[in-house]
mmCIF file of C-alpha atoms and ligand atoms in Angstrom:
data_model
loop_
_atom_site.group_PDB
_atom_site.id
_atom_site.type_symbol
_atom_site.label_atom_id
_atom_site.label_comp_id
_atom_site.label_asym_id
_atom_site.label_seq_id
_atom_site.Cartn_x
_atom_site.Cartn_y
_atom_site.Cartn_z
ATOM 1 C CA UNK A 29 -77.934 22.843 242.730
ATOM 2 C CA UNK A 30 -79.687 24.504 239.374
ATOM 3 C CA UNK A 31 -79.335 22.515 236.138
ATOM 4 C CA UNK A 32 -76.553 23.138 233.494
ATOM 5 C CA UNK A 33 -78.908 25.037 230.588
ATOM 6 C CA UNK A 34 -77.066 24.075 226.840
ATOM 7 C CA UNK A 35 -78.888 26.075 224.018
ATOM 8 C CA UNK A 36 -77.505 24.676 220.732
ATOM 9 C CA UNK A 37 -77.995 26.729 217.700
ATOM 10 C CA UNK A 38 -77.093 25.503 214.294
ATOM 11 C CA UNK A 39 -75.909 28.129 212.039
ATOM 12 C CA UNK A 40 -74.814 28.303 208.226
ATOM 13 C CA UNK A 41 -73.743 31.587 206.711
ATOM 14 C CA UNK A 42 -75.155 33.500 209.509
ATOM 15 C CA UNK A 43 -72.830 36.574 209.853
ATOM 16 C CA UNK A 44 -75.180 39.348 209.417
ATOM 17 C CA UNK A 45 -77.296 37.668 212.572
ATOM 18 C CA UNK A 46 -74.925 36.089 214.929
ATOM 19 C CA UNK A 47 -73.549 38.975 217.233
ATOM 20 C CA UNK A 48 -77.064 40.052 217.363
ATOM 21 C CA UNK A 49 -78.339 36.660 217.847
ATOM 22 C CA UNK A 50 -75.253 36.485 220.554
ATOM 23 C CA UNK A 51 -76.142 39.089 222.396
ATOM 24 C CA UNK A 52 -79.777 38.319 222.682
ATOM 25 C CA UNK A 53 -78.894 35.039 223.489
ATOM 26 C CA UNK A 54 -76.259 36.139 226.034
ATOM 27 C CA UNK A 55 -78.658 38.404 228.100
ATOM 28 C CA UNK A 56 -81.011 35.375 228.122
ATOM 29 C CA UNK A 57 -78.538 33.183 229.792
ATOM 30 C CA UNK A 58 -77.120 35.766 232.224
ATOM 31 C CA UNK A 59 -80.958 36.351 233.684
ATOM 32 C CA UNK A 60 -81.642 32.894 233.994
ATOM 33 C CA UNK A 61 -78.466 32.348 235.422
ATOM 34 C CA UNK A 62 -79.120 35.412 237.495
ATOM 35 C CA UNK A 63 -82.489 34.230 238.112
ATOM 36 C CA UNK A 64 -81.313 31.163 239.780
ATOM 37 C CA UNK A 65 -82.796 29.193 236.968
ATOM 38 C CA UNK A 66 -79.842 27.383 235.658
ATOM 39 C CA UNK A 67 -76.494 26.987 236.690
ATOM 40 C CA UNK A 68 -73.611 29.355 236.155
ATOM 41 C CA UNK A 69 -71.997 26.617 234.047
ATOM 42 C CA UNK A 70 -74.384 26.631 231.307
ATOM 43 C CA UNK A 71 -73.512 27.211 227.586
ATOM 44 C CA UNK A 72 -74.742 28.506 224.558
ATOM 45 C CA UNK A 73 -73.154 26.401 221.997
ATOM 46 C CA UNK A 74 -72.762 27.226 218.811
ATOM 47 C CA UNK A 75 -72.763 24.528 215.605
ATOM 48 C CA UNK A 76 -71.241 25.806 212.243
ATOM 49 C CA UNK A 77 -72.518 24.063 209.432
ATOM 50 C CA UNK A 78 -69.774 24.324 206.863
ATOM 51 C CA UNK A 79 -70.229 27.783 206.513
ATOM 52 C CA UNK A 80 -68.372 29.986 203.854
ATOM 53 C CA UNK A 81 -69.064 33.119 204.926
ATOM 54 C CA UNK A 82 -67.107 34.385 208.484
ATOM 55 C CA UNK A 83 -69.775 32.780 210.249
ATOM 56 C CA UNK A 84 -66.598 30.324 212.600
ATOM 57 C CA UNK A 85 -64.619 33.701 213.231
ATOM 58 C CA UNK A 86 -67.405 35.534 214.781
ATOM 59 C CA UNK A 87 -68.042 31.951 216.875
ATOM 60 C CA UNK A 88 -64.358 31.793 217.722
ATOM 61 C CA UNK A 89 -64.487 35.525 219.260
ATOM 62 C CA UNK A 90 -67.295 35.151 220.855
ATOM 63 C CA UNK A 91 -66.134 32.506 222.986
ATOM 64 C CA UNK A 92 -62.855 34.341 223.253
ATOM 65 C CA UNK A 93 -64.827 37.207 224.857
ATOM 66 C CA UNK A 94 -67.216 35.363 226.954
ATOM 67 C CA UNK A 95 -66.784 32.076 228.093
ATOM 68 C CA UNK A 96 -70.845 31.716 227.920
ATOM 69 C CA UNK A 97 -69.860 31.092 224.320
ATOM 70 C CA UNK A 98 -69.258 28.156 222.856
ATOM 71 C CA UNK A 99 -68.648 26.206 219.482
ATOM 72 C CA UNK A 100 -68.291 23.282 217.557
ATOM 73 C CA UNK A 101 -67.272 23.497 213.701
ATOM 74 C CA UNK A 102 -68.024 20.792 211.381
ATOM 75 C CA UNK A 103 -65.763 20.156 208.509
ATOM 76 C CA UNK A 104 -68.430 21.188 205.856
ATOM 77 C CA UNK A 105 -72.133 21.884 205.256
ATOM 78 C CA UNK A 106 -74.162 18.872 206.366
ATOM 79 C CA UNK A 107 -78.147 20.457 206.884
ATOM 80 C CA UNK A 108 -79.472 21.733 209.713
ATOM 81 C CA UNK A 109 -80.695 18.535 211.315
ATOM 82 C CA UNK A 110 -77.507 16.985 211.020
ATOM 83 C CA UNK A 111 -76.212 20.401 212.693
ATOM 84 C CA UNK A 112 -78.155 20.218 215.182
ATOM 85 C CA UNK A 113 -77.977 16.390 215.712
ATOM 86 C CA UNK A 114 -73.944 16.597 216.213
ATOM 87 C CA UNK A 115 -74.316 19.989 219.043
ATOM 88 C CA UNK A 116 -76.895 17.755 220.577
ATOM 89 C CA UNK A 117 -74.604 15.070 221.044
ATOM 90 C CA UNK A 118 -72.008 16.934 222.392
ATOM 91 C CA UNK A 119 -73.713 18.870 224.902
ATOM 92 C CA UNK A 120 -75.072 15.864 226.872
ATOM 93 C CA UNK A 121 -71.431 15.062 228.525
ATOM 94 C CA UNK A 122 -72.330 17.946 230.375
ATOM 95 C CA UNK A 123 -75.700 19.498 229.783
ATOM 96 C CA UNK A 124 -78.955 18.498 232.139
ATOM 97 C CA UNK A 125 -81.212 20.553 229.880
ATOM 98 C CA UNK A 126 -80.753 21.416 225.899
ATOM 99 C CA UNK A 127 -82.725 23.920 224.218
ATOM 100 C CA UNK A 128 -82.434 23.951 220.387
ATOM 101 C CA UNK A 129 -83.178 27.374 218.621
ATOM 102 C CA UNK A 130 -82.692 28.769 214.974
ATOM 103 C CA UNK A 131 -79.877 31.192 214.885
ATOM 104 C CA UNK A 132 -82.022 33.955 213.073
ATOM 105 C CA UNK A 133 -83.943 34.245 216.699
ATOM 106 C CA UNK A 134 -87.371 34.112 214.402
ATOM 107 C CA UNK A 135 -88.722 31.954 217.407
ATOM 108 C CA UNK A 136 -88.925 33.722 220.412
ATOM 109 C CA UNK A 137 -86.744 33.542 223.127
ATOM 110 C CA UNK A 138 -88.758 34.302 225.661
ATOM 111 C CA UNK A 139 -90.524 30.990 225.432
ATOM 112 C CA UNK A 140 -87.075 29.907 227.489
ATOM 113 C CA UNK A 141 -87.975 30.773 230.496
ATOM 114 C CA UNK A 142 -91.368 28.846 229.923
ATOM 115 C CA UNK A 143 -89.729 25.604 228.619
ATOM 116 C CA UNK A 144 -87.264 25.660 231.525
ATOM 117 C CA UNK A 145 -90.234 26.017 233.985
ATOM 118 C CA UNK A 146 -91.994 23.028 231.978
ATOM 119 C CA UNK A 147 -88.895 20.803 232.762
ATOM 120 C CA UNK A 148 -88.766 21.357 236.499
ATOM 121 C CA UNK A 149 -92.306 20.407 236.643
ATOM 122 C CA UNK A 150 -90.796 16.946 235.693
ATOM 123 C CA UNK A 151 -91.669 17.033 231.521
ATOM 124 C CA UNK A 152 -88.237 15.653 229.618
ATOM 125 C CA UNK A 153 -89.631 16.479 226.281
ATOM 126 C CA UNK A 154 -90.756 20.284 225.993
ATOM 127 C CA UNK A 155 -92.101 21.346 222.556
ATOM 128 C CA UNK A 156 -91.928 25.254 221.148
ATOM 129 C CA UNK A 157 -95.304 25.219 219.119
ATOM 130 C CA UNK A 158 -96.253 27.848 216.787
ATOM 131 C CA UNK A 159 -99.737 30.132 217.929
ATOM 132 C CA UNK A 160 -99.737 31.518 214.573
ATOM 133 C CA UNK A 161 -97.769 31.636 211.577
ATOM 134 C CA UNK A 162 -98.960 35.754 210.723
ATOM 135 C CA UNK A 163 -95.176 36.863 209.339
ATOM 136 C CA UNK A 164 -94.922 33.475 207.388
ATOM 137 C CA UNK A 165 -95.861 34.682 203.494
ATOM 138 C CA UNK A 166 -99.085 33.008 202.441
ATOM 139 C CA UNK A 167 -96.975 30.551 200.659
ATOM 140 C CA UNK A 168 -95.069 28.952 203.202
ATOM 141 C CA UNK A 169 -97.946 28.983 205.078
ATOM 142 C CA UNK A 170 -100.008 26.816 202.959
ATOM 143 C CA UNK A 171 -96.785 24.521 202.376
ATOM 144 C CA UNK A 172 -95.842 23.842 205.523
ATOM 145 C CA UNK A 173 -99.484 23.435 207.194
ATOM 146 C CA UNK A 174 -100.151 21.013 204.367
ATOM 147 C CA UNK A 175 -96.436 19.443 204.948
ATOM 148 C CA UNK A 176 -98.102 18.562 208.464
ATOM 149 C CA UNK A 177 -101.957 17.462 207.462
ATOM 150 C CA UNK A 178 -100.141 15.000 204.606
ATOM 151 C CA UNK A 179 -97.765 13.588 207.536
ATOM 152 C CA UNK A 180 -100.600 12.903 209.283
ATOM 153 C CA UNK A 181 -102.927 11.238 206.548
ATOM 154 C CA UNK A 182 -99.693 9.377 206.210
ATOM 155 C CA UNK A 183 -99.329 7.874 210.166
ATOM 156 C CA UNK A 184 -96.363 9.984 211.289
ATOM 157 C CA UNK A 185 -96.309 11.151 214.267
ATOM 158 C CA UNK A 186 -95.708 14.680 214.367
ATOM 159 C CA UNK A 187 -96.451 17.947 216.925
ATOM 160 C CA UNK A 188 -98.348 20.237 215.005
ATOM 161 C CA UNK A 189 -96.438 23.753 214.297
ATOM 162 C CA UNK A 190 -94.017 22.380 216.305
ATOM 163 C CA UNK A 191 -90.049 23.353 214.421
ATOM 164 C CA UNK A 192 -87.103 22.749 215.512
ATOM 165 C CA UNK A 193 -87.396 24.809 219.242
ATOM 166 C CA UNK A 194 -87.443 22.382 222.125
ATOM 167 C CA UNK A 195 -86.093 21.088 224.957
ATOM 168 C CA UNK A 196 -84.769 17.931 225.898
ATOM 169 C CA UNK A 197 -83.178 16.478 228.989
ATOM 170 C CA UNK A 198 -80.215 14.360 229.516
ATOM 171 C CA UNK A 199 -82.062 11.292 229.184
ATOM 172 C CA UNK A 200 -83.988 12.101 226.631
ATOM 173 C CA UNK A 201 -80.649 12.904 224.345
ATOM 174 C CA UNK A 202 -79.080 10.017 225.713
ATOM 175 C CA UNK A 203 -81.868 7.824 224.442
ATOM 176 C CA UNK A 204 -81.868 10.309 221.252
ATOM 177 C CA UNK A 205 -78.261 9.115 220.722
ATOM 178 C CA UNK A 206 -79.815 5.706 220.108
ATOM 179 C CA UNK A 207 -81.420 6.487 216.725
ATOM 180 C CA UNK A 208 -78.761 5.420 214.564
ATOM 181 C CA UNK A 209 -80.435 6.562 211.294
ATOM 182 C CA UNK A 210 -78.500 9.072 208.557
ATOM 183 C CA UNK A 211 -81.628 10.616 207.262
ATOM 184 C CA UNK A 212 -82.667 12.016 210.126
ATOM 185 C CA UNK A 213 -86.117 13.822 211.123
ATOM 186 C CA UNK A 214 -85.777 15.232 214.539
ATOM 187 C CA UNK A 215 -89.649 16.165 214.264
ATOM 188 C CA UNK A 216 -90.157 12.678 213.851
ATOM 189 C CA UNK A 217 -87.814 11.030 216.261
ATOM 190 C CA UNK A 218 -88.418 12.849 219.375
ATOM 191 C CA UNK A 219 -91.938 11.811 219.508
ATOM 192 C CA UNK A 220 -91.267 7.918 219.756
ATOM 193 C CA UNK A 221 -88.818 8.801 222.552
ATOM 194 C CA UNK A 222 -91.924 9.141 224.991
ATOM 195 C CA UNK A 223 -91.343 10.285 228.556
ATOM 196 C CA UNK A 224 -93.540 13.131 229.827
ATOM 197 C CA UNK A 225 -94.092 16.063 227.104
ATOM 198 C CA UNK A 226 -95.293 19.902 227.581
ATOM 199 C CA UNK A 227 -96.264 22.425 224.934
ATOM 200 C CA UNK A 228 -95.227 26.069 225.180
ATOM 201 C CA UNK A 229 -96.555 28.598 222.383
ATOM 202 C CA UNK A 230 -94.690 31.180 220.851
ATOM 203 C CA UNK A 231 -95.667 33.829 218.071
ATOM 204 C CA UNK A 232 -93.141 33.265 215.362
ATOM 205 C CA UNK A 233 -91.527 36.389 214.143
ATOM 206 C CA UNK A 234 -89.613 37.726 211.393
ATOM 207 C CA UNK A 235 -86.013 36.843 210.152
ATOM 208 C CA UNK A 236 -84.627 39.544 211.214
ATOM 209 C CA UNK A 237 -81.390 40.202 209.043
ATOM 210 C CA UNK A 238 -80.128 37.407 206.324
ATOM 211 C CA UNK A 239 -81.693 34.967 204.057
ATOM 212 C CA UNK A 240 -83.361 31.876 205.131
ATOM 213 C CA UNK A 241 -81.362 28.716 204.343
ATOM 214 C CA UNK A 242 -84.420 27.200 203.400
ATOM 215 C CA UNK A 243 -85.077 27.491 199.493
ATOM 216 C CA UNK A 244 -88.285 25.850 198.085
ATOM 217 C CA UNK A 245 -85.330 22.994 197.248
ATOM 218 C CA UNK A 246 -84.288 21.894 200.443
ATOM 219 C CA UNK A 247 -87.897 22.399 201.716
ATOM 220 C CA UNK A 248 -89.075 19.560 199.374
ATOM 221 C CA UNK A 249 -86.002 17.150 199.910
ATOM 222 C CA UNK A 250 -86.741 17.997 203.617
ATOM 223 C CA UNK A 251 -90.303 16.827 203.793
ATOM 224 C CA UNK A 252 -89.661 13.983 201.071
ATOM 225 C CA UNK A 253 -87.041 12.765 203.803
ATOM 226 C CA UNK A 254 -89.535 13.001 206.757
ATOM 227 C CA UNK A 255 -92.272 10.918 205.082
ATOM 228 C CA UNK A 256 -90.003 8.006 203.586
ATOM 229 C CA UNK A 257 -87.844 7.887 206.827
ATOM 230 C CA UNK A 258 -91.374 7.498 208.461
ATOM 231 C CA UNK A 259 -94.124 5.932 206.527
ATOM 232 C CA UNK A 260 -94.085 2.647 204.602
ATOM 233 C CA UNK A 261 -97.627 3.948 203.518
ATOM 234 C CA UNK A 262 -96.191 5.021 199.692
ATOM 235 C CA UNK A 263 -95.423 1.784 199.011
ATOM 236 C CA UNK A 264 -98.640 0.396 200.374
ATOM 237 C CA UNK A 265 -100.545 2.106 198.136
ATOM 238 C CA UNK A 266 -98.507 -0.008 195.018
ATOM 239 C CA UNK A 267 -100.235 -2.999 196.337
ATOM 240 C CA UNK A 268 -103.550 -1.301 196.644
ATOM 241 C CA UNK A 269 -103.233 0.130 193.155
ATOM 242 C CA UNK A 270 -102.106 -3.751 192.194
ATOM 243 C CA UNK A 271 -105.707 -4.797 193.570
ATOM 244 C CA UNK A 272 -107.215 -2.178 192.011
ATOM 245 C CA UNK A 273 -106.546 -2.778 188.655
ATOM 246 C CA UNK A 274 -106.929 -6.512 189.377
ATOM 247 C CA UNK A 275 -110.182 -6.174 190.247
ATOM 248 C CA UNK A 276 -110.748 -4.080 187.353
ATOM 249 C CA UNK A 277 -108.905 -6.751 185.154
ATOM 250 C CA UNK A 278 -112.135 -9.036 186.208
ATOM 251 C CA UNK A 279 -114.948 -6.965 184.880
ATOM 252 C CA UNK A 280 -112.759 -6.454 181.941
ATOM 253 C CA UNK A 281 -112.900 -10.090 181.078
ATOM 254 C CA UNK A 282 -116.091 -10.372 181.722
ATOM 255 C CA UNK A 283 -117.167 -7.359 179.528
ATOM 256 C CA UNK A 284 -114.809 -8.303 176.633
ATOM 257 C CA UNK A 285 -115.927 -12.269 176.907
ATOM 258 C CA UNK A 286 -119.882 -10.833 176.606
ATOM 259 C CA UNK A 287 -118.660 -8.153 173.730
ATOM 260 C CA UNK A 288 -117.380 -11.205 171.826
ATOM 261 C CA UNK A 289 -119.899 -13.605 172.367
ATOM 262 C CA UNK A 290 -122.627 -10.802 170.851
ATOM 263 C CA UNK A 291 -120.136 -10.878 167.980
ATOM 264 C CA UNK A 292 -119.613 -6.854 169.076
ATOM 265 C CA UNK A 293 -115.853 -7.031 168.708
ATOM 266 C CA UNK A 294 -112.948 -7.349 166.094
ATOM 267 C CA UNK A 295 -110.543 -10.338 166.240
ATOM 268 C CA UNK A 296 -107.919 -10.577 168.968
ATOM 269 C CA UNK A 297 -109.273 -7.548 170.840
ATOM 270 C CA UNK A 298 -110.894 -9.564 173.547
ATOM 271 C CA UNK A 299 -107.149 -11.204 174.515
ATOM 272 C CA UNK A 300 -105.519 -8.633 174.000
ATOM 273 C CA UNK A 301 -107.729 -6.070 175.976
ATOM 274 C CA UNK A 302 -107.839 -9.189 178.556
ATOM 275 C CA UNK A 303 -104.039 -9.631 179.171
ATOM 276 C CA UNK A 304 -103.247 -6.153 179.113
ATOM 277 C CA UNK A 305 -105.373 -5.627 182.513
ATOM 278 C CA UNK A 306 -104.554 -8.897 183.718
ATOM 279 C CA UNK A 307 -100.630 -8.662 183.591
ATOM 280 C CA UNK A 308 -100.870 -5.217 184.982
ATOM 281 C CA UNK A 309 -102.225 -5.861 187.548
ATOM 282 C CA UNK A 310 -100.005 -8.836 188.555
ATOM 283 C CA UNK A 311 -97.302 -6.860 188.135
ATOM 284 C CA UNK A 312 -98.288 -4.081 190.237
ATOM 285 C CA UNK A 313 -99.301 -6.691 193.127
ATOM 286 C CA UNK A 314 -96.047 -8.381 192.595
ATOM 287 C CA UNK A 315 -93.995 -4.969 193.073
ATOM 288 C CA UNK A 316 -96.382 -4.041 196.021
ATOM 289 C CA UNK A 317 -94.879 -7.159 197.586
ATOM 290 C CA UNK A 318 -91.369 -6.843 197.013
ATOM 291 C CA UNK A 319 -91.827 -2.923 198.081
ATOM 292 C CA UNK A 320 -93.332 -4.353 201.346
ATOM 293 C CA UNK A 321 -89.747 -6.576 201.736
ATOM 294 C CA UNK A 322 -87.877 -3.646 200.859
ATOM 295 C CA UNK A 323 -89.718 -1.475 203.456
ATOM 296 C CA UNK A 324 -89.037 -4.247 206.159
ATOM 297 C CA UNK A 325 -85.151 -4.462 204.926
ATOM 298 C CA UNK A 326 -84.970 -0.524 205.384
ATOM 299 C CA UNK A 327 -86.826 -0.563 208.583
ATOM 300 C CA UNK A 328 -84.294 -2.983 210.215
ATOM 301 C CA UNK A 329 -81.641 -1.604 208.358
ATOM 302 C CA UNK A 330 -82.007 2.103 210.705
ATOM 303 C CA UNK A 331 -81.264 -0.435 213.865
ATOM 304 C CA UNK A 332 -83.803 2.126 215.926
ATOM 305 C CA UNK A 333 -83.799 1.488 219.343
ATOM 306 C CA UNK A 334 -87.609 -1.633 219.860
ATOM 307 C CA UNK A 335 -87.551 0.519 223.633
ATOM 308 C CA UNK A 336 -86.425 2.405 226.410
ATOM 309 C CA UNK A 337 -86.010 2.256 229.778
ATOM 310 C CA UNK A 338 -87.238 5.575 231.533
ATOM 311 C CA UNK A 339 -85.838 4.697 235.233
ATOM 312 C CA UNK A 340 -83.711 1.892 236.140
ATOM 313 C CA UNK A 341 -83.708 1.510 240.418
ATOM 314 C CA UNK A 342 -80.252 0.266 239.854
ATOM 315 C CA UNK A 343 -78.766 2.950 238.879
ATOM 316 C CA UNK A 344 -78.755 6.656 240.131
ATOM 317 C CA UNK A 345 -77.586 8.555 237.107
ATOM 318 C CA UNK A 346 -77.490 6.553 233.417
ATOM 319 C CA UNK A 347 -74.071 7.532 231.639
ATOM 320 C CA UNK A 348 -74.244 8.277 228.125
ATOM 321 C CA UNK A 349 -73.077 4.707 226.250
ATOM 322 C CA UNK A 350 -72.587 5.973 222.562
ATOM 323 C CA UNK A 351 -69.669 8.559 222.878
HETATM 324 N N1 UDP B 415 -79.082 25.730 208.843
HETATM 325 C C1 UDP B 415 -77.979 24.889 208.983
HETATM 326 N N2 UDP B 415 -77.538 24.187 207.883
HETATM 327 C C2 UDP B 415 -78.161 24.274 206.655
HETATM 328 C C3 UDP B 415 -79.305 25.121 206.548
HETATM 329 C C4 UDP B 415 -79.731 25.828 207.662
HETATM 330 O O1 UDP B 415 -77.401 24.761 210.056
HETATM 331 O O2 UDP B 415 -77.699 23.620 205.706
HETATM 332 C C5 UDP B 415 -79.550 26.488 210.032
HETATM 333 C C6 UDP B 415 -79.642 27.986 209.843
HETATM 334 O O3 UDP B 415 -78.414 28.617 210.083
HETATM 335 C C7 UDP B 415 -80.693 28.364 210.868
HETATM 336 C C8 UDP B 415 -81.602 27.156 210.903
HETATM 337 O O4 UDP B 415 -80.875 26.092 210.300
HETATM 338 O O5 UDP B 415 -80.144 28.535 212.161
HETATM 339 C C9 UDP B 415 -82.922 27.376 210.181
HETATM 340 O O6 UDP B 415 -82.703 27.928 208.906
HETATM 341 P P1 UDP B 415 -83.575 29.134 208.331
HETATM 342 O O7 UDP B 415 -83.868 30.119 209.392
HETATM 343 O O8 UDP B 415 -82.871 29.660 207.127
HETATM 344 O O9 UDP B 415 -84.898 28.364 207.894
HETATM 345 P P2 UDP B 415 -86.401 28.966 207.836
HETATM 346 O O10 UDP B 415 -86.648 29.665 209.120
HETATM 347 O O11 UDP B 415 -86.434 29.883 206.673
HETATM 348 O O12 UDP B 415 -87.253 27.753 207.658
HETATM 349 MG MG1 MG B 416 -85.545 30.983 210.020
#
């Protein structure tokens, strides 16, 4: 018996792409179904974000048509990760495999195949990655590779080049499910889920038709999300600038205590110059610490999941427990 294939695309004012984005989509799923791939009873499953456009009526039709088409709507524009988050957790009542995709089809969908191949060689996590970012202007480029270096510098955990394209199994979403945080980071996330990964390249094209949903805005808020859901390291560096200008407080009093004692100095300088440093830096070490609280506070208040259980011998099949 093949596995049931869910690909879950998250769409937002996508008219001008869907039915081609449908179609595509739909040929995919009919030669892997054909191919004896996946089983008949897979889905592609569509999530409207709130559009305003006629984004829902095209999704409505489609599954009208063609049962292979499917949809969730949610009652108003809540990002893409969200999107994607909530036709995630759907699918797994009765998807073995998800695939997430963009609706513009930029990432291609021939990689499928490949990914689905990757997850019957026994890998639960299968990540879409990037070869090269050629139709990408030079701008977005430079942004997002630097997005990923900073992550890095920062301790995240993150697959280089690696979007939004991937594949997870049952389990994996099931233990996704467990991640009870608002601001979400799917890039981040998946990684700490563990289990058995595989990397499949892909050239990156074009959007084809349509805008991106991406502005320079939501780019920034995006990436501003991914390092303070991630990294306490921000708020280390308070403490480490508190040091800092301790330290420097030192040699200050030094230098000011010698500059008055050679009579180099006008009165009340040396205090003043003194406590100025001084109380700076105490109060900078003294933030650092409550920051360090606060970043403990936050981290306990996401509840995230301390571990996970890959195989129990108890149990054949583990039932999803969040619903
Ligand atoms: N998207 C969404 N909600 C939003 C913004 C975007 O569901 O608020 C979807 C969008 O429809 C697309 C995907 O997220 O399927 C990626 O968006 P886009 O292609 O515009 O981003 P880019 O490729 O420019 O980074
Ligand atoms: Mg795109």
């Amino acid at each position: 018996m093949s596995e049931v294939l869910y690909i879950v695309v998250p769409c937002y004012n996508e008219e001008e792409v869907l039915p081609e984005t449908a179609r595509k989509l739909g040929e995919k799923l009919d030669s892997l179904v054909g191919g004896g791939l996946v089983s008949p009873a897979s889905r592609i499953l569509f999530v409207n974000d709130g559009s305003c456009d006629g984004t829902w009526a095209i999704i409505t039709k489609l599954h009208r048509q063609n049962p292979h088409f499917s949809g969730i709507c949610l009652t108003r524009n809540r990002g893409h990760q969200n999107a994607l988050m909530a036709g995630m957790m759907e699918c797994r009542k009765r998807a073995d495999i998800m695939i997430s995709m963009d609706a513009d089809l930029q990432d291609d969908i021939d990689a499928v195949d490949r990914m689905v191949e990757e997850y019957k060689k026994g890998h639960d996590i299968v990540y879409g990655v990037r070869s090269s970012r050629k139709t990408d202007t030079f701008f977005k480029r430079f942004t997002a590779e630097g997005f990923y270096k900073v992550m890095k510098a920062l301790g995240v955990e993150l697959v280089f080049n690696h979007a939004d394209y991937r594949l997870l199994s049952r389990r994996a979403l099931n233990d996704l499910a467990k991640y009870r945080e608002v601001n979400l980071f799917l890039r981040g996330i998946i990684p700490q889920l563990g289990y058995d990964t595989a990397v499949v390249p892909y050239e990156r094209k074009e959007r084809f038709a349509g805008t991106s949903k991406y502005p320079l805005k939501k780019m920034l808020s995006f990436a501003f999300d991914g390092i303070t859901s991630f990294s306490v390291k921000p708020m280390r560096l308070i403490i480490n600038a508190g040091v800092l200008v301790f330290l420097v407080s030192i040699i200050m009093m030094v230098y000011t205590l010698n500059a008055k004692i050679g009579g180099r100095t006008v009165s009340g300088w040396t205090s003043l110059m003194g406590s100025i440093w001084m109380i700076g830096g105490i109060q900078l070490l003294c933030l650092g610490v409550i920051g360090e609280y606060i970043g403990k506070i936050y981290s306990e208040s996401k509840h995230r999941p301390r571990y996970r259980i890959r195989e129990n011998l108890e149990e054949d099949e583990r039932t999803p427990e969040d619903e």
